[in-house]
XYZ file of C-alpha atoms in Angstrom:
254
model
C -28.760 1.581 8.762
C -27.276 1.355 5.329
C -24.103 1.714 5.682
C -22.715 1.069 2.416
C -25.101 3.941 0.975
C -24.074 6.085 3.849
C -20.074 6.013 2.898
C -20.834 6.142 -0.897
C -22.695 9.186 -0.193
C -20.145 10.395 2.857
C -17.312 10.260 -0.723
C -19.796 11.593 -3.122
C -20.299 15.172 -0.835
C -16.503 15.317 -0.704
C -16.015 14.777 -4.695
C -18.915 17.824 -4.739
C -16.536 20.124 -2.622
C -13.796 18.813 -4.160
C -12.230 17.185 -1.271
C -10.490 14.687 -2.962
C -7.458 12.975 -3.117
C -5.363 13.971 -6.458
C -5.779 10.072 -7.212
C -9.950 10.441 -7.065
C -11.783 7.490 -7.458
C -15.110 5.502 -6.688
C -15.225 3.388 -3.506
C -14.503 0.251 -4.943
C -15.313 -3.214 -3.416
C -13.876 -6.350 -3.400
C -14.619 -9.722 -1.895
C -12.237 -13.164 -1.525
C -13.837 -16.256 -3.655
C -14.915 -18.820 -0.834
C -16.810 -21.527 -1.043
C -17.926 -21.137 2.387
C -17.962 -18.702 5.635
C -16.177 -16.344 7.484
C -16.079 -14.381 4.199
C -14.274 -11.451 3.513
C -14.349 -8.274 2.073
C -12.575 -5.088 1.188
C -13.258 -1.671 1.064
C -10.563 0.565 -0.962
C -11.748 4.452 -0.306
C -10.723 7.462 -3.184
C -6.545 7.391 -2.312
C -6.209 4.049 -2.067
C -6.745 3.606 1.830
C -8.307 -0.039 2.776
C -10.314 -1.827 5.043
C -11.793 -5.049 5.830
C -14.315 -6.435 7.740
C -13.249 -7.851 11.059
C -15.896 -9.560 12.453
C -16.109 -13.583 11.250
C -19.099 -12.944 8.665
C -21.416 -15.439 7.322
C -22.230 -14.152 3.864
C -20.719 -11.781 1.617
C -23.255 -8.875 2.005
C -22.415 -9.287 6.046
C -18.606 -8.727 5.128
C -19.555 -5.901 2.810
C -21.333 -4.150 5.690
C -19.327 -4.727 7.991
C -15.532 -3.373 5.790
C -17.631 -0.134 4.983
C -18.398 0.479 8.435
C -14.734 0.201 9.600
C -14.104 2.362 6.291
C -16.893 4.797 7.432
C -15.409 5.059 10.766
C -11.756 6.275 9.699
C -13.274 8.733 7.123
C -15.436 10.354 9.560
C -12.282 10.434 11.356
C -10.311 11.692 9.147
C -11.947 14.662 9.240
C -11.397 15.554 12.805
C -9.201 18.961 13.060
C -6.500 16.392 14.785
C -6.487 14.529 12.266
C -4.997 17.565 9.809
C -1.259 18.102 9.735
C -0.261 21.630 11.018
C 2.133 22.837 12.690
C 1.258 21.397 16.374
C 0.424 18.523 15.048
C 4.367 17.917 13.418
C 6.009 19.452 16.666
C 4.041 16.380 18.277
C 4.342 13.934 15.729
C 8.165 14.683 15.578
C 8.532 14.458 19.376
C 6.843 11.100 19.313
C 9.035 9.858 16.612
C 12.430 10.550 18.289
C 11.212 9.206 21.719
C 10.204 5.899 20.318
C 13.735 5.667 18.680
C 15.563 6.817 21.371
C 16.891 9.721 18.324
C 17.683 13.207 18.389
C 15.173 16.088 18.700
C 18.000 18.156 16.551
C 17.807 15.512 14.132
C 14.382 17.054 12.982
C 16.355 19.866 11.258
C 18.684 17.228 9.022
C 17.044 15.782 6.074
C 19.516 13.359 5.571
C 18.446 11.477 9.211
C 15.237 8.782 9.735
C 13.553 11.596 11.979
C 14.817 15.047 9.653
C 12.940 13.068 6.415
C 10.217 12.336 8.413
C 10.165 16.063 9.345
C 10.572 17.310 5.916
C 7.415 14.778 4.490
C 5.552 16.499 7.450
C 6.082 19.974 6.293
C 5.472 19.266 2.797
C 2.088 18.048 3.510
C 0.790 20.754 5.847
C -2.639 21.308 5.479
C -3.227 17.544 4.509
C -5.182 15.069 6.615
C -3.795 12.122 7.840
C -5.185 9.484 5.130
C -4.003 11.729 2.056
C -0.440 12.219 3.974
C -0.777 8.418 4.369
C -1.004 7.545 0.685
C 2.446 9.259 0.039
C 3.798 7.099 3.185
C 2.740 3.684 1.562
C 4.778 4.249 -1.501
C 7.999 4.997 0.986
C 6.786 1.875 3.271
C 6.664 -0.023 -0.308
C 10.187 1.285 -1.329
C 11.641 1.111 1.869
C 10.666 -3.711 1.964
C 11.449 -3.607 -1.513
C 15.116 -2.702 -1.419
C 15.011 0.549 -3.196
C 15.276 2.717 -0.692
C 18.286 1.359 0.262
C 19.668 1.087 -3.485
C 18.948 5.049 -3.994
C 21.165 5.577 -0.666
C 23.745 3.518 -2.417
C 23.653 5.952 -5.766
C 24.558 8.546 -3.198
C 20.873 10.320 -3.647
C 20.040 12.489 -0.616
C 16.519 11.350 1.360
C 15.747 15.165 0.117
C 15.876 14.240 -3.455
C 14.381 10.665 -3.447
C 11.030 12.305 -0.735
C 10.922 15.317 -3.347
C 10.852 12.900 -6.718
C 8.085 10.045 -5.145
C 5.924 12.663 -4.207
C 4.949 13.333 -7.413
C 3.642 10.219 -8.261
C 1.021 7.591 -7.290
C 0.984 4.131 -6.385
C -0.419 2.530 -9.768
C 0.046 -0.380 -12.105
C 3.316 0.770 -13.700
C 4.957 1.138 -10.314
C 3.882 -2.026 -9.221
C 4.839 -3.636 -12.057
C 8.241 -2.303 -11.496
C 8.387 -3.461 -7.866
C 7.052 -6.659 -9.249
C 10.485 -7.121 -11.217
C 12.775 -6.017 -8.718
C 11.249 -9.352 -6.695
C 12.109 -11.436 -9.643
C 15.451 -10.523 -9.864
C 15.624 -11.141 -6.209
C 13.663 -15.023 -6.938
C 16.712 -15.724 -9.386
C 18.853 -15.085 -6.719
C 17.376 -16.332 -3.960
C 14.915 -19.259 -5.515
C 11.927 -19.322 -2.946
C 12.467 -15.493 -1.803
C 8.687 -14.459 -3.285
C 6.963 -17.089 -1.536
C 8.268 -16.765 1.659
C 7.543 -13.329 1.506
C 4.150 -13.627 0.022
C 3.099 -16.130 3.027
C 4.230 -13.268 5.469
C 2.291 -10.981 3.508
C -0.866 -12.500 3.660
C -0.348 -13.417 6.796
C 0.139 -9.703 8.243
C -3.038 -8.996 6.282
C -5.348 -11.123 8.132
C -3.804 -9.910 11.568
C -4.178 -6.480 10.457
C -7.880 -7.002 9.112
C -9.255 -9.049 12.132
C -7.396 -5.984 14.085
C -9.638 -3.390 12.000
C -6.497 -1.727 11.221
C -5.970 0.291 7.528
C -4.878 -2.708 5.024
C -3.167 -0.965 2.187
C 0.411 -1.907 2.919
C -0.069 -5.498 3.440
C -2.926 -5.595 0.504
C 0.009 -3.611 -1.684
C 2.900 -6.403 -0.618
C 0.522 -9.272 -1.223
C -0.422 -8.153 -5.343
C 2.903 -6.714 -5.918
C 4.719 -10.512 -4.943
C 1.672 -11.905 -6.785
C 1.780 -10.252 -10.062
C 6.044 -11.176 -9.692
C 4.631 -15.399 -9.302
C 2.900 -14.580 -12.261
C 5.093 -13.105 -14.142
C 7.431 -16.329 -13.368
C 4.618 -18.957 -13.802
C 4.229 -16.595 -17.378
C 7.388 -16.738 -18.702
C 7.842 -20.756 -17.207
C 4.652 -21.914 -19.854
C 6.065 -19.591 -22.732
C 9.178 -21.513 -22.241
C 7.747 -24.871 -22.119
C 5.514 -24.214 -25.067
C 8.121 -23.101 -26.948
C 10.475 -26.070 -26.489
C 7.429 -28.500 -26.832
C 7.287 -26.634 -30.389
C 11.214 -27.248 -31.294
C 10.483 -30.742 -30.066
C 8.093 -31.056 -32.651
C 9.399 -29.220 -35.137
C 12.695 -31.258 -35.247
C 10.712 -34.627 -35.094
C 9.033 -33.100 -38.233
C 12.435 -32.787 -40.109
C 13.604 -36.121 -38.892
């Protein structure tokens, strides 16, 4: 069985219908540069959702399979009627949430509480299935390790407001790139802070992979601290060449 065709045509029939996520896309492949096996692959589906292989593979086309069958798996899934957010499905959902933190079921009802935003992202999303509701969730998971969750609480902005102004936006390259400089303010104030946190990264991703689990958090924590290293390393070479060019301007004048 092919089942790389099989999921690229499994997207293609929903792209027809117009299925989609609002952030459409391609299913879009990528493998980790080894010089040897278990290699590794990932699968990112239309709305950003990942997967990996799990299995230890011994060539790249193995770990290619094996990523779009865990990603075929979830997306045929995903399309189970319990897998769509309605109105039975919050009532549960929201009963789940406030016995596993010991919370309030009256809390549902105030957005300004863990389980009433929760709520309130449910309700927005009715009608959704679980992997589009889940690409608005990563951006709050994302905001929430980053700090500025916690620094829009400060400003006095109600969890109303901040749910209602991220969900109209995506997770792309200019909000990573902000995210990216919020962790290099916290590196100048905490030298060593983006490693540490990248190692943890990386290391939840390989848990979560060899688990089969979905990947894009930990995928999303590991480029966002990478492109902040870079950024550093970036400006750290600028720097140098430009004092290695005083240097020799002034032994010019001399």
């Amino acid at each position: 069985v092919n089942v790389v065709a099989i999921l690229q045509e499994f997207w293609e029939s929903k792209q027809k219908q117009k299925a989609v996520f609002p952030s459409e896309g391609t299913v879009v492949y990528e493998s980790l540069s080894s010089l040897g096996p278990p290699f590794v692959s990932y699968v990112t589906l239309p709305g950003g959702s990942c997967f990996g292989n799990f299995q230890n593979c011994l060539s790249r086309a193995e770990a290619r399979r094996d990523a779009a069958k865990v990603a075929l798996i979830n997306s045929l899934f995903n399309e189970l009627p319990c897998r769509r957010i309605t109105k039975d499905f919050i009532m549960e959902s929201v009963r789940e949430a406030v016995s596993s933190t010991s919370g309030n079921f009256k809390d549902a009802d105030d957005p300004s509480t863990s389980i009433g935003a929760y709520h309130y992202m449910l309700e927005s999303n009715i009608g959704k299935t679980m992997l589009e509701f889940q690409e608005l969730m990563i951006i709050f998971q994302l905001l929430h390790w980053n700090g500025s969750l916690k620094a829009l609480r400060e400003t006095k902005c109600s969890r109303q407001e901040v749910i209602s102004y991220y969900s109209q936006y995506s997770l792309d390259e200019r909000m990573r790139s902000h995210m990216a400089l919020d962790w290099i303010t916290k590196e100048q104030e905490s030298p060593g802070i983006i490693s540490q946190e990248l190692q943890v990264a990386l290391r939840e991703l390989e848990e979560a992979r060899k688990a089969g689990q979905e990947l894009r958090f930990y995928k999303e924590k590991k480029e966002i601290l990478s492109l902040a290293l870079s950024q550093i390393y970036s400006d750290q070479i600028t720097s140098f060449s430009q004092d290695d060019q005083m240097g020799l301007a002034l032994r010019g004048y001399h």
